[in-house]
Amino acid sequence: MRFDVLTLFPEMWEPFLRCGVTRRAYESRSVDVRLWNPRDFAEGPYRRIDDRPFGGGPGMVMLAEPLYLCLERVRADRTDSAPVVLFSPAGDVLRHAEVARWAHSRGAILLCGRYEGIDQRFIDRFVDVQVSLGDFVLSGGELAAMALIDAVARLQPGVLGDENSHAQDSFNPAVDGLLDCPHFTRPERWREACVPAVLLSGHHEQIAVWRRQQRLLLTHSRRPELIEAARAAGRLSAGDERYLQGLG
Ligand code: SAM
């Protein structure tokens, strides 16, 4: 899988691609990331990539032409018809289902906006999908693009230390789509707070039941709509339903 990232700040990507899970995915080439700076395709001594908005108002707008030239170069380099993804507050909010789809794709061309955004004519002509990280405004699309690549990377075979890790993660519909249970580690007693006794019991069945109930309890209190979705998809057992009834 390959992501081509159009970014005015390629230096932001160095630490991202050199740390943890994303480093493993990048270095093993299971997630190839190539960086392209639209400024390299801008003209003039100052290589200008933005200008004032027509109609007045604050801020600057990214020029269409350097983005177009940059995109053409990327297209020539990758030869497939990968979709162009723009990160934008106007996009569809990123959720696990989309991440899972991207994880099984051949990748995409990711466009990171800056300033007030990008000339709409470029968006209308070349952008296939718009993705938002949530209802807030970032200074640029880079963090959103990194969020997508990070989430996709951890779903690639061989990237996580333990292949079962993402099976128990929150939102995984292949399991139940619920929130993950709480986790504890050493020491057994930390500043008067103890680990739940069942986790120290060595009784695997009881531990599995406790974890299942904790997933249900947490999801019921924090994200009840995920319980409804799991129920509608037939992912709750009779035992789950009995436990949920007890919660009221
Ligand atoms: N004027 C825009 C608005 O209010 O919708 C905000 C522009 S923002 C300062 C600059 C860039 O950050 C955007 O073009 C987009 O690429 C990125 N961005 C900002 N918020 C985002 C979000 N919630 N999700 C994804 N990308 C975002």
Tab-separated table of N, CA and C in Angstrom, residues 87-149:
chain	number	residue	atom	x	y	z
A	87	PHE	N	-8.043	16.391	3.369
A	87	PHE	CA	-8.419	16.513	4.773
A	87	PHE	C	-9.046	17.876	4.972
A	88	SER	N	-10.242	17.869	5.549
A	88	SER	CA	-11.022	19.106	5.633
A	88	SER	C	-12.093	18.974	6.708
A	89	PRO	N	-12.390	20.085	7.416
A	89	PRO	CA	-13.503	20.035	8.366
A	89	PRO	C	-14.832	19.701	7.673
A	90	ALA	N	-14.887	19.901	6.344
A	90	ALA	CA	-16.135	19.621	5.614
A	90	ALA	C	-16.257	18.152	5.220
A	91	GLY	N	-15.237	17.343	5.538
A	91	GLY	CA	-15.265	15.937	5.130
A	91	GLY	C	-16.119	15.070	6.038
A	92	ASP	N	-16.222	13.797	5.650
A	92	ASP	CA	-16.891	12.816	6.511
A	92	ASP	C	-15.951	12.474	7.652
A	93	VAL	N	-16.495	12.442	8.859
A	93	VAL	CA	-15.640	12.179	10.026
A	93	VAL	C	-15.094	10.749	9.944
A	94	LEU	N	-13.784	10.632	10.157
A	94	LEU	CA	-13.102	9.344	10.025
A	94	LEU	C	-13.543	8.382	11.120
A	95	ARG	N	-13.943	7.177	10.709
A	95	ARG	CA	-14.350	6.133	11.659
A	95	ARG	C	-13.679	4.823	11.282
A	96	HIS	N	-13.815	3.852	12.210
A	96	HIS	CA	-13.117	2.578	12.010
A	96	HIS	C	-13.476	1.940	10.666
A	97	ALA	N	-14.744	2.007	10.263
A	97	ALA	CA	-15.155	1.325	9.025
A	97	ALA	C	-14.356	1.845	7.829
A	98	GLU	N	-14.160	3.179	7.772
A	98	GLU	CA	-13.385	3.742	6.647
A	98	GLU	C	-11.920	3.358	6.776
A	99	VAL	N	-11.404	3.402	8.006
A	99	VAL	CA	-10.002	3.006	8.214
A	99	VAL	C	-9.797	1.573	7.718
A	100	ALA	N	-10.733	0.692	8.059
A	100	ALA	CA	-10.604	-0.709	7.642
A	100	ALA	C	-10.647	-0.813	6.122
A	101	ARG	N	-11.468	-0.004	5.493
A	101	ARG	CA	-11.508	-0.028	4.013
A	101	ARG	C	-10.179	0.435	3.434
A	102	TRP	N	-9.634	1.540	3.983
A	102	TRP	CA	-8.336	2.025	3.491
A	102	TRP	C	-7.248	0.983	3.741
A	103	ALA	N	-7.384	0.252	4.849
A	103	ALA	CA	-6.356	-0.743	5.197
A	103	ALA	C	-6.295	-1.859	4.166
A	104	HIS	N	-7.380	-2.078	3.448
A	104	HIS	CA	-7.394	-3.120	2.415
A	104	HIS	C	-7.246	-2.545	1.011
A	105	SER	N	-6.931	-1.254	0.933
A	105	SER	CA	-6.828	-0.609	-0.382
A	105	SER	C	-5.381	-0.595	-0.861
A	106	ARG	N	-5.163	-0.039	-2.039
A	106	ARG	CA	-3.787	0.108	-2.536
A	106	ARG	C	-3.188	1.441	-2.099
A	107	GLY	N	-3.975	2.226	-1.335
A	107	GLY	CA	-3.476	3.496	-0.832
A	107	GLY	C	-4.189	4.666	-1.473
A	108	ALA	N	-3.607	5.840	-1.351
A	108	ALA	CA	-4.283	7.043	-1.825
A	108	ALA	C	-3.281	8.191	-1.928
A	109	ILE	N	-3.742	9.259	-2.534
A	109	ILE	CA	-2.972	10.508	-2.573
A	109	ILE	C	-3.628	11.437	-1.548
A	110	LEU	N	-2.859	11.814	-0.553
A	110	LEU	CA	-3.412	12.588	0.567
A	110	LEU	C	-3.007	14.047	0.453
A	111	LEU	N	-3.987	14.909	0.500
A	111	LEU	CA	-3.751	16.333	0.308
A	111	LEU	C	-3.970	17.069	1.635
A	112	CYS	N	-2.893	17.689	2.122
A	112	CYS	CA	-2.959	18.401	3.403
A	112	CYS	C	-3.132	19.893	3.140
A	113	GLY	N	-4.274	20.419	3.507
A	113	GLY	CA	-4.515	21.841	3.335
A	113	GLY	C	-3.796	22.656	4.399
A	114	ARG	N	-3.636	23.937	4.127
A	114	ARG	CA	-3.081	24.910	5.083
A	114	ARG	C	-3.814	26.229	4.883
A	115	TYR	N	-3.529	27.193	5.714
A	115	TYR	CA	-4.121	28.536	5.634
A	115	TYR	C	-5.649	28.442	5.716
A	116	GLU	N	-6.371	29.212	4.885
A	116	GLU	CA	-7.841	29.139	4.917
A	116	GLU	C	-8.350	27.928	4.150
A	117	GLY	N	-7.457	27.269	3.444
A	117	GLY	CA	-7.859	26.109	2.645
A	117	GLY	C	-7.322	26.223	1.228
A	118	ILE	N	-7.956	25.471	0.313
A	118	ILE	CA	-7.461	25.323	-1.062
A	118	ILE	C	-8.465	25.932	-2.023
A	119	ASP	N	-7.970	26.519	-3.104
A	119	ASP	CA	-8.843	27.067	-4.156
A	119	ASP	C	-9.889	26.007	-4.532
A	120	GLN	N	-11.150	26.379	-4.410
A	120	GLN	CA	-12.248	25.415	-4.592
A	120	GLN	C	-12.236	24.762	-5.970
A	121	ARG	N	-11.698	25.471	-6.969
A	121	ARG	CA	-11.706	24.896	-8.324
A	121	ARG	C	-10.839	23.647	-8.388
A	122	PHE	N	-9.761	23.643	-7.624
A	122	PHE	CA	-8.911	22.441	-7.584
A	122	PHE	C	-9.671	21.296	-6.891
A	123	ILE	N	-10.341	21.643	-5.794
A	123	ILE	CA	-11.094	20.616	-5.049
A	123	ILE	C	-12.163	19.998	-5.952
A	124	ASP	N	-12.925	20.874	-6.639
A	124	ASP	CA	-14.022	20.381	-7.479
A	124	ASP	C	-13.502	19.445	-8.561
A	125	ARG	N	-12.316	19.739	-9.064
A	125	ARG	CA	-11.828	18.987	-10.224
A	125	ARG	C	-11.073	17.715	-9.848
A	126	PHE	N	-10.364	17.738	-8.733
A	126	PHE	CA	-9.429	16.631	-8.491
A	126	PHE	C	-9.652	15.829	-7.208
A	127	VAL	N	-10.418	16.353	-6.297
A	127	VAL	CA	-10.557	15.635	-5.013
A	127	VAL	C	-11.695	14.614	-5.101
A	128	ASP	N	-11.408	13.374	-4.704
A	128	ASP	CA	-12.411	12.307	-4.743
A	128	ASP	C	-13.135	12.151	-3.413
A	129	VAL	N	-12.401	12.328	-2.316
A	129	VAL	CA	-12.967	12.071	-0.991
A	129	VAL	C	-12.494	13.167	-0.043
A	130	GLN	N	-13.378	13.618	0.838
A	130	GLN	CA	-12.948	14.564	1.872
A	130	GLN	C	-13.129	13.912	3.235
A	131	VAL	N	-12.092	14.017	4.048
A	131	VAL	CA	-12.076	13.343	5.352
A	131	VAL	C	-11.817	14.368	6.443
A	132	SER	N	-12.637	14.309	7.488
A	132	SER	CA	-12.443	15.183	8.647
A	132	SER	C	-12.032	14.343	9.851
A	133	LEU	N	-11.256	14.969	10.723
A	133	LEU	CA	-10.871	14.286	11.963
A	133	LEU	C	-11.902	14.549	13.059
A	134	GLY	N	-12.776	15.507	12.860
A	134	GLY	CA	-13.786	15.821	13.876
A	134	GLY	C	-14.204	17.273	13.762
A	135	ASP	N	-15.135	17.656	14.605
A	135	ASP	CA	-15.692	19.003	14.539
A	135	ASP	C	-14.821	20.003	15.296
A	136	PHE	N	-13.662	20.225	14.768
A	136	PHE	CA	-12.748	21.248	15.282
A	136	PHE	C	-11.821	21.613	14.132
A	137	VAL	N	-11.089	22.716	14.275
A	137	VAL	CA	-10.252	23.180	13.164
A	137	VAL	C	-8.778	23.039	13.518
A	138	LEU	N	-8.079	22.267	12.703
A	138	LEU	CA	-6.627	22.136	12.821
A	138	LEU	C	-5.966	23.222	11.983
A	139	SER	N	-4.665	23.429	12.207
A	139	SER	CA	-3.941	24.422	11.404
A	139	SER	C	-3.566	23.876	10.038
A	140	GLY	N	-3.607	22.550	9.911
A	140	GLY	CA	-3.246	21.937	8.633
A	140	GLY	C	-3.719	20.504	8.588
A	141	GLY	N	-3.712	19.931	7.390
A	141	GLY	CA	-4.202	18.564	7.225
A	141	GLY	C	-3.207	17.490	7.640
A	142	GLU	N	-1.960	17.898	7.982
A	142	GLU	CA	-0.925	16.888	8.252
A	142	GLU	C	-1.309	15.956	9.403
A	143	LEU	N	-1.786	16.521	10.515
A	143	LEU	CA	-2.116	15.660	11.658
A	143	LEU	C	-3.257	14.704	11.307
A	144	ALA	N	-4.187	15.171	10.481
A	144	ALA	CA	-5.289	14.295	10.063
A	144	ALA	C	-4.758	13.175	9.153
A	145	ALA	N	-3.850	13.529	8.246
A	145	ALA	CA	-3.265	12.509	7.353
A	145	ALA	C	-2.467	11.493	8.164
A	146	MET	N	-1.740	11.974	9.169
A	146	MET	CA	-0.980	11.053	10.023
A	146	MET	C	-1.927	10.142	10.796
A	147	ALA	N	-3.045	10.703	11.250
A	147	ALA	CA	-4.016	9.882	11.989
A	147	ALA	C	-4.516	8.744	11.101
A	148	LEU	N	-4.832	9.063	9.854
A	148	LEU	CA	-5.314	8.025	8.938
A	148	LEU	C	-4.233	6.967	8.698
A	149	ILE	N	-3.006	7.407	8.407
A	149	ILE	CA	-1.929	6.452	8.109
A	149	ILE	C	-1.617	5.598	9.340
